[in-house]
CSV table of C-alpha atoms in Angstrom, one decimal:
chain,number,residue,atom,x,y,z
A,165,MET,CA,46.5,-5.3,-29.6
A,166,ALA,CA,49.5,-3.0,-30.1
A,167,THR,CA,47.9,0.3,-29.5
A,168,ASP,CA,51.1,2.3,-30.4
A,169,LEU,CA,50.7,1.2,-34.1
A,170,ILE,CA,47.1,2.2,-34.4
A,171,GLU,CA,46.4,5.4,-36.5
A,172,ARG,CA,42.6,5.1,-36.8
A,173,ILE,CA,39.8,2.8,-35.9
A,174,THR,CA,36.5,1.9,-37.6
A,175,LEU,CA,33.5,2.2,-35.3
A,176,PRO,CA,30.5,-0.1,-35.8
A,177,LYS,CA,27.3,1.2,-37.2
A,178,ARG,CA,24.7,2.2,-34.6
A,179,ARG,CA,21.2,3.6,-34.5
A,180,THR,CA,21.1,7.2,-33.0
A,181,PRO,CA,17.9,8.3,-31.3
A,182,VAL,CA,16.4,11.7,-32.3
A,183,TYR,CA,16.1,14.1,-29.3
A,184,LYS,CA,13.7,16.4,-31.1
A,185,CYS,CA,13.2,18.3,-34.4
A,186,VAL,CA,13.4,22.0,-34.4
A,187,ASP,CA,13.1,25.0,-36.8
A,188,VAL,CA,16.4,26.5,-35.5
A,189,LEU,CA,19.3,24.9,-33.7
A,190,VAL,CA,21.8,27.3,-32.2
A,191,TRP,CA,25.2,26.0,-30.9
A,192,GLY,CA,26.8,28.4,-28.4
A,193,GLY,CA,25.1,30.1,-25.4
A,194,GLY,CA,27.2,33.2,-25.3
A,195,VAL,CA,25.7,36.6,-25.8
A,196,SER,CA,25.7,36.2,-29.6
A,197,GLY,CA,24.1,32.8,-29.4
A,198,VAL,CA,21.4,33.9,-26.9
A,199,CYS,CA,20.6,36.9,-29.1
A,200,ALA,CA,20.3,34.7,-32.2
A,201,ALA,CA,18.0,32.2,-30.4
A,202,VAL,CA,15.8,34.8,-28.9
A,203,THR,CA,15.4,36.6,-32.1
A,204,ALA,CA,14.4,33.4,-34.0
A,205,ALA,CA,12.0,32.5,-31.2
A,206,ARG,CA,10.4,35.9,-31.1
A,207,ALA,CA,9.9,35.5,-34.9
A,208,GLY,CA,7.8,32.3,-34.2
A,209,GLY,CA,10.5,29.6,-34.6
A,210,ASN,CA,10.8,26.5,-32.6
A,211,VAL,CA,14.3,27.1,-31.2
A,212,LEU,CA,16.8,24.8,-29.3
A,213,LEU,CA,20.0,26.3,-28.0
A,214,VAL,CA,22.8,24.0,-27.1
A,215,GLU,CA,25.6,25.2,-24.7
A,216,ARG,CA,28.6,23.4,-23.3
A,217,ASN,CA,28.7,25.3,-19.9
A,218,VAL,CA,26.0,25.2,-17.2
A,219,VAL,CA,25.1,28.8,-17.6
A,220,LEU,CA,24.5,31.3,-20.5
A,221,GLY,CA,26.7,34.1,-21.4
A,222,GLY,CA,30.0,32.4,-22.6
A,223,ASN,CA,33.2,34.2,-21.9
A,224,ALA,CA,31.5,37.5,-20.9
A,225,PRO,CA,30.6,36.5,-17.4
A,226,LEU,CA,33.1,33.6,-17.0
A,227,SER,CA,36.2,35.6,-17.7
A,228,PHE,CA,35.0,38.7,-15.9
A,229,ALA,CA,34.8,40.8,-19.1
A,230,ILE,CA,32.6,43.3,-17.2
A,231,ASP,CA,32.8,46.2,-19.8
A,232,LEU,CA,29.3,46.7,-21.1
A,233,PRO,CA,29.4,47.5,-24.9
A,234,VAL,CA,27.4,50.5,-26.2
A,235,SER,CA,24.3,49.3,-28.1
A,236,ALA,CA,22.1,51.7,-30.0
A,237,GLY,CA,19.3,49.2,-30.3
A,238,GLY,CA,18.2,45.7,-30.6
A,239,LEU,CA,18.8,43.0,-28.0
A,240,GLY,CA,22.0,44.6,-26.9
A,241,ALA,CA,20.2,47.7,-25.8
A,242,GLU,CA,17.6,45.5,-24.1
A,243,ILE,CA,20.2,43.6,-22.1
A,244,LYS,CA,21.8,46.9,-21.1
A,245,ALA,CA,18.4,48.3,-20.0
A,246,ARG,CA,17.7,45.2,-17.8
A,247,LEU,CA,21.1,45.3,-16.2
A,248,VAL,CA,20.8,49.1,-15.5
A,249,ALA,CA,17.2,48.7,-14.1
A,250,SER,CA,18.2,45.9,-11.8
A,251,GLY,CA,21.0,48.0,-10.4
A,252,GLU,CA,23.6,45.5,-11.7
A,253,ALA,CA,25.3,47.9,-14.2
A,254,ALA,CA,26.7,51.3,-13.5
A,255,LEU,CA,29.4,53.9,-14.5
A,256,ASP,CA,32.8,52.5,-13.9
A,257,ALA,CA,35.0,55.3,-12.6
A,258,ALA,CA,38.1,53.3,-13.7
A,259,THR,CA,37.2,53.2,-17.4
A,260,GLY,CA,34.5,55.9,-17.8
A,261,GLY,CA,32.1,53.2,-19.4
A,262,LEU,CA,29.4,51.0,-18.0
A,263,ALA,CA,30.4,47.9,-16.0
A,264,TYR,CA,28.0,45.1,-15.1
A,265,GLU,CA,27.9,42.3,-12.5
A,266,PRO,CA,28.8,39.0,-14.3
A,267,GLU,CA,26.4,36.9,-12.2
A,268,ALA,CA,23.5,39.3,-13.1
A,269,LEU,CA,24.2,38.9,-16.9
A,270,LYS,CA,23.7,35.1,-16.6
A,271,TYR,CA,20.2,35.7,-15.2
A,272,VAL,CA,19.3,38.4,-17.7
A,273,LEU,CA,20.2,36.1,-20.6
A,274,LEU,CA,18.3,33.2,-19.0
A,275,ASP,CA,15.3,35.4,-18.5
A,276,LEU,CA,15.4,36.5,-22.1
A,277,ALA,CA,15.6,32.9,-23.4
A,278,GLN,CA,12.8,31.6,-21.2
A,279,GLU,CA,10.5,34.5,-22.0
A,280,ALA,CA,10.9,33.7,-25.7
A,281,ALA,CA,10.3,30.0,-25.1
A,282,VAL,CA,13.8,29.1,-26.3
A,283,GLN,CA,14.6,25.5,-25.3
A,284,LEU,CA,17.9,25.0,-23.6
A,285,LEU,CA,20.3,22.0,-23.6
A,286,LEU,CA,23.1,22.9,-21.3
A,287,SER,CA,26.3,20.8,-20.5
A,288,SER,CA,26.1,19.5,-24.0
A,289,TRP,CA,28.3,19.5,-27.0
A,290,VAL,CA,27.5,19.5,-30.8
A,291,SER,CA,29.9,17.0,-32.3
A,292,THR,CA,28.9,16.5,-35.9
A,293,PRO,CA,26.8,18.3,-38.5
A,294,ILE,CA,24.0,16.4,-40.2
A,295,MET,CA,24.4,17.0,-43.8
A,296,ASP,CA,21.9,16.8,-46.7
A,297,GLU,CA,23.1,17.6,-50.2
A,298,GLY,CA,25.7,19.9,-49.0
A,299,ALA,CA,23.4,21.7,-46.5
A,300,VAL,CA,23.5,21.5,-42.8
A,301,ARG,CA,20.2,20.1,-41.6
A,302,GLY,CA,20.9,19.5,-37.9
A,303,ALA,CA,23.6,18.1,-35.7
A,304,MET,CA,24.7,15.3,-33.5
A,305,VAL,CA,24.8,16.2,-29.7
A,306,GLU,CA,26.5,14.5,-26.9
A,307,ASN,CA,26.2,14.9,-23.1
A,308,LYS,CA,25.9,12.6,-20.0
A,309,SER,CA,22.8,11.0,-21.5
A,310,GLY,CA,24.6,9.8,-24.5
A,311,ARG,CA,24.6,10.7,-28.2
A,312,PHE,CA,21.5,11.8,-30.1
A,313,ALA,CA,20.4,13.7,-33.3
A,314,ILE,CA,18.7,17.0,-33.6
A,315,PRO,CA,17.4,17.7,-37.1
A,316,ALA,CA,16.8,21.3,-37.8
A,317,LYS,CA,15.7,23.6,-40.7
A,318,ILE,CA,18.4,26.2,-39.9
A,319,VAL,CA,21.6,25.7,-37.9
A,320,ILE,CA,23.4,28.7,-36.4
A,321,ASP,CA,27.0,28.3,-35.4
A,322,ALA,CA,27.6,30.7,-32.5
A,323,THR,CA,30.6,28.9,-31.0
A,324,GLY,CA,32.9,31.9,-31.7
A,325,ASP,CA,35.3,29.6,-33.3
A,326,GLY,CA,33.2,28.3,-36.2
A,327,GLU,CA,33.6,24.8,-35.1
A,328,LEU,CA,30.4,23.4,-36.6
A,329,ALA,CA,30.9,25.4,-39.9
A,330,LEU,CA,34.4,23.9,-40.2
A,331,ARG,CA,33.2,20.4,-39.7
A,332,ALA,CA,30.5,21.0,-42.2
A,333,GLY,CA,33.2,21.8,-44.8
A,334,ALA,CA,32.8,25.6,-44.9
A,335,ASP,CA,35.6,27.6,-46.4
A,336,VAL,CA,37.9,29.0,-43.8
A,337,ARG,CA,40.7,31.5,-43.7
A,338,GLU,CA,43.5,31.4,-41.3
A,339,HIS,CA,43.9,34.5,-39.1
A,340,ASP,CA,47.1,36.1,-40.3
A,341,GLY,CA,47.8,38.2,-37.3
A,342,ARG,CA,48.4,37.6,-33.6
A,343,SER,CA,46.1,38.6,-31.0
A,344,ALA,CA,46.8,39.4,-27.3
A,345,MET,CA,44.5,38.2,-24.6
A,346,HIS,CA,44.2,38.7,-20.8
A,347,MET,CA,41.8,37.6,-18.1
A,348,ARG,CA,40.7,39.5,-15.0
A,349,PHE,CA,40.5,38.1,-11.5
A,350,ARG,CA,38.2,39.2,-8.7
A,351,LEU,CA,39.2,40.2,-5.2
A,352,GLY,CA,36.8,40.3,-2.3
A,353,GLU,CA,36.9,42.0,1.1
A,354,VAL,CA,38.9,44.9,-0.3
A,355,ASP,CA,39.1,48.3,1.4
A,356,ILE,CA,38.9,50.0,-1.9
A,357,GLU,CA,39.3,53.6,-0.8
A,358,ARG,CA,42.5,52.6,1.1
A,359,ALA,CA,43.8,50.6,-1.8
A,360,LEU,CA,43.2,53.4,-4.3
A,361,ALA,CA,45.0,55.9,-2.0
A,362,GLY,CA,48.2,54.1,-2.8
A,363,ALA,CA,47.8,53.9,-6.5
A,364,ALA,CA,50.7,56.1,-7.1
A,365,ASP,CA,53.0,53.5,-5.6
A,366,TRP,CA,51.7,50.6,-7.7
A,367,PRO,CA,54.2,50.8,-10.7
A,368,ASP,CA,57.2,50.7,-8.2
A,369,LEU,CA,55.5,47.8,-6.3
A,370,VAL,CA,55.0,45.9,-9.6
A,371,ALA,CA,58.5,46.5,-10.8
A,372,LYS,CA,60.0,45.3,-7.5
A,373,ALA,CA,57.8,42.1,-7.6
A,374,LYS,CA,58.9,41.4,-11.2
A,375,ARG,CA,62.6,41.8,-10.2
A,376,GLU,CA,62.1,39.4,-7.2
A,377,GLY,CA,60.3,36.9,-9.5
A,378,ARG,CA,57.0,37.2,-7.6
A,379,LEU,CA,55.3,38.5,-10.8
A,380,CYS,CA,55.7,37.3,-14.4
A,381,ALA,CA,57.2,39.7,-16.9
A,382,GLU,CA,53.9,39.8,-18.8
A,383,GLN,CA,52.1,41.4,-16.0
A,384,PRO,CA,51.1,45.0,-16.7
A,385,ALA,CA,53.5,47.8,-15.6
A,386,SER,CA,51.0,48.8,-12.9
A,387,ILE,CA,48.0,47.3,-11.3
A,388,VAL,CA,45.1,47.8,-13.6
A,389,VAL,CA,41.7,47.7,-11.9
A,390,SER,CA,38.1,48.0,-13.1
A,391,GLY,CA,34.7,47.9,-11.7
A,392,LEU,CA,34.9,51.0,-9.6
A,393,THR,CA,31.2,51.4,-9.2
A,394,ASP,CA,29.3,52.3,-6.0
A,395,MET,CA,27.8,48.8,-6.2
A,396,TRP,CA,31.2,47.0,-5.9
A,397,LYS,CA,32.5,49.5,-3.4
A,398,ARG,CA,29.6,48.5,-1.2
A,399,ARG,CA,30.4,44.8,-1.8
A,400,SER,CA,34.2,45.5,-1.2
A,401,THR,CA,34.9,43.8,-4.6
A,402,LEU,CA,37.6,44.8,-7.1
A,403,TYR,CA,38.5,43.5,-10.6
A,404,VAL,CA,42.2,43.3,-11.5
A,405,GLN,CA,43.7,42.7,-14.9
A,406,GLY,CA,46.0,39.7,-15.2
A,407,PRO,CA,49.0,39.3,-17.5
A,408,VAL,CA,48.6,40.2,-21.1
A,409,LEU,CA,49.6,37.2,-23.2
A,410,GLU,CA,50.5,37.4,-27.0
A,411,GLY,CA,48.7,34.8,-29.0
C-alpha cells in the first residue's frame, strides 16, 4: 500500500466497553479541574476526574508557578489555608506575595479530592465526546488499558484549551493577541545569602553572557529570582525565571 498517497482511512466498527457511568465527568486535573470536581462531589455528585499527568495540579506545580494567588473565599482560600498551615507556603521576599512548595500543592489537591470521594483516572486522555442530540453526555477515554466510554450527565472541560468543547462543536473564537510565556527552573544547594550579596552585578553578568553567546537574547536583563522564603533558604533552594518567549 502506497502510504504517501493516503489522506484518510476508515476504521472498522468495534464495541467499546463502558468504564463506569457518573453524574459529573471532569477532564483536566489542574487547580480549576480539581476545584470543579470537589465542588460537584461535595454537592452529592458521583464524580470522576480524568487527568493526563500522574499528579494533580497541572501547570501550577509542574512549571514552578509558585506564586499563590489571593483568594477571598471558596476552595482557593481553603487550598491557601492548608498550604500555610503545613508550613509549605510563606511570604516571598522577592515578590512580596505568598509562594508555595510545588510538591506540597500536589498533595493538598489530592487530599481535597480523596476527602470529597472524587474518583481519579490519571495518565489518561479524553479523546472524543459522546453526543446525544447536540448535548455532551460523556466521553471516550484512552490509556494503557485501552479505549473505553464514560457516560455522564454533566461534562466539564477543564483542559485550559477547551479541547473537548471544541471537539463537541462548541463555538470558539481565535485569540487575537499574542501572549508571552516563561518557565522557571529550580536550583538546589545554593548559598542564597552569598548569591544575593552579588545581585548588583547580575545585570552586567547577564549582558556579558549574552554577548558571548552563553545566554539567549530572550533571557531577562538580570537574574530574576523568586521563592525567597525561610523555608527555601533552609533547603538551599532558589527559583530562577527563564527566557520570556513571545507567543
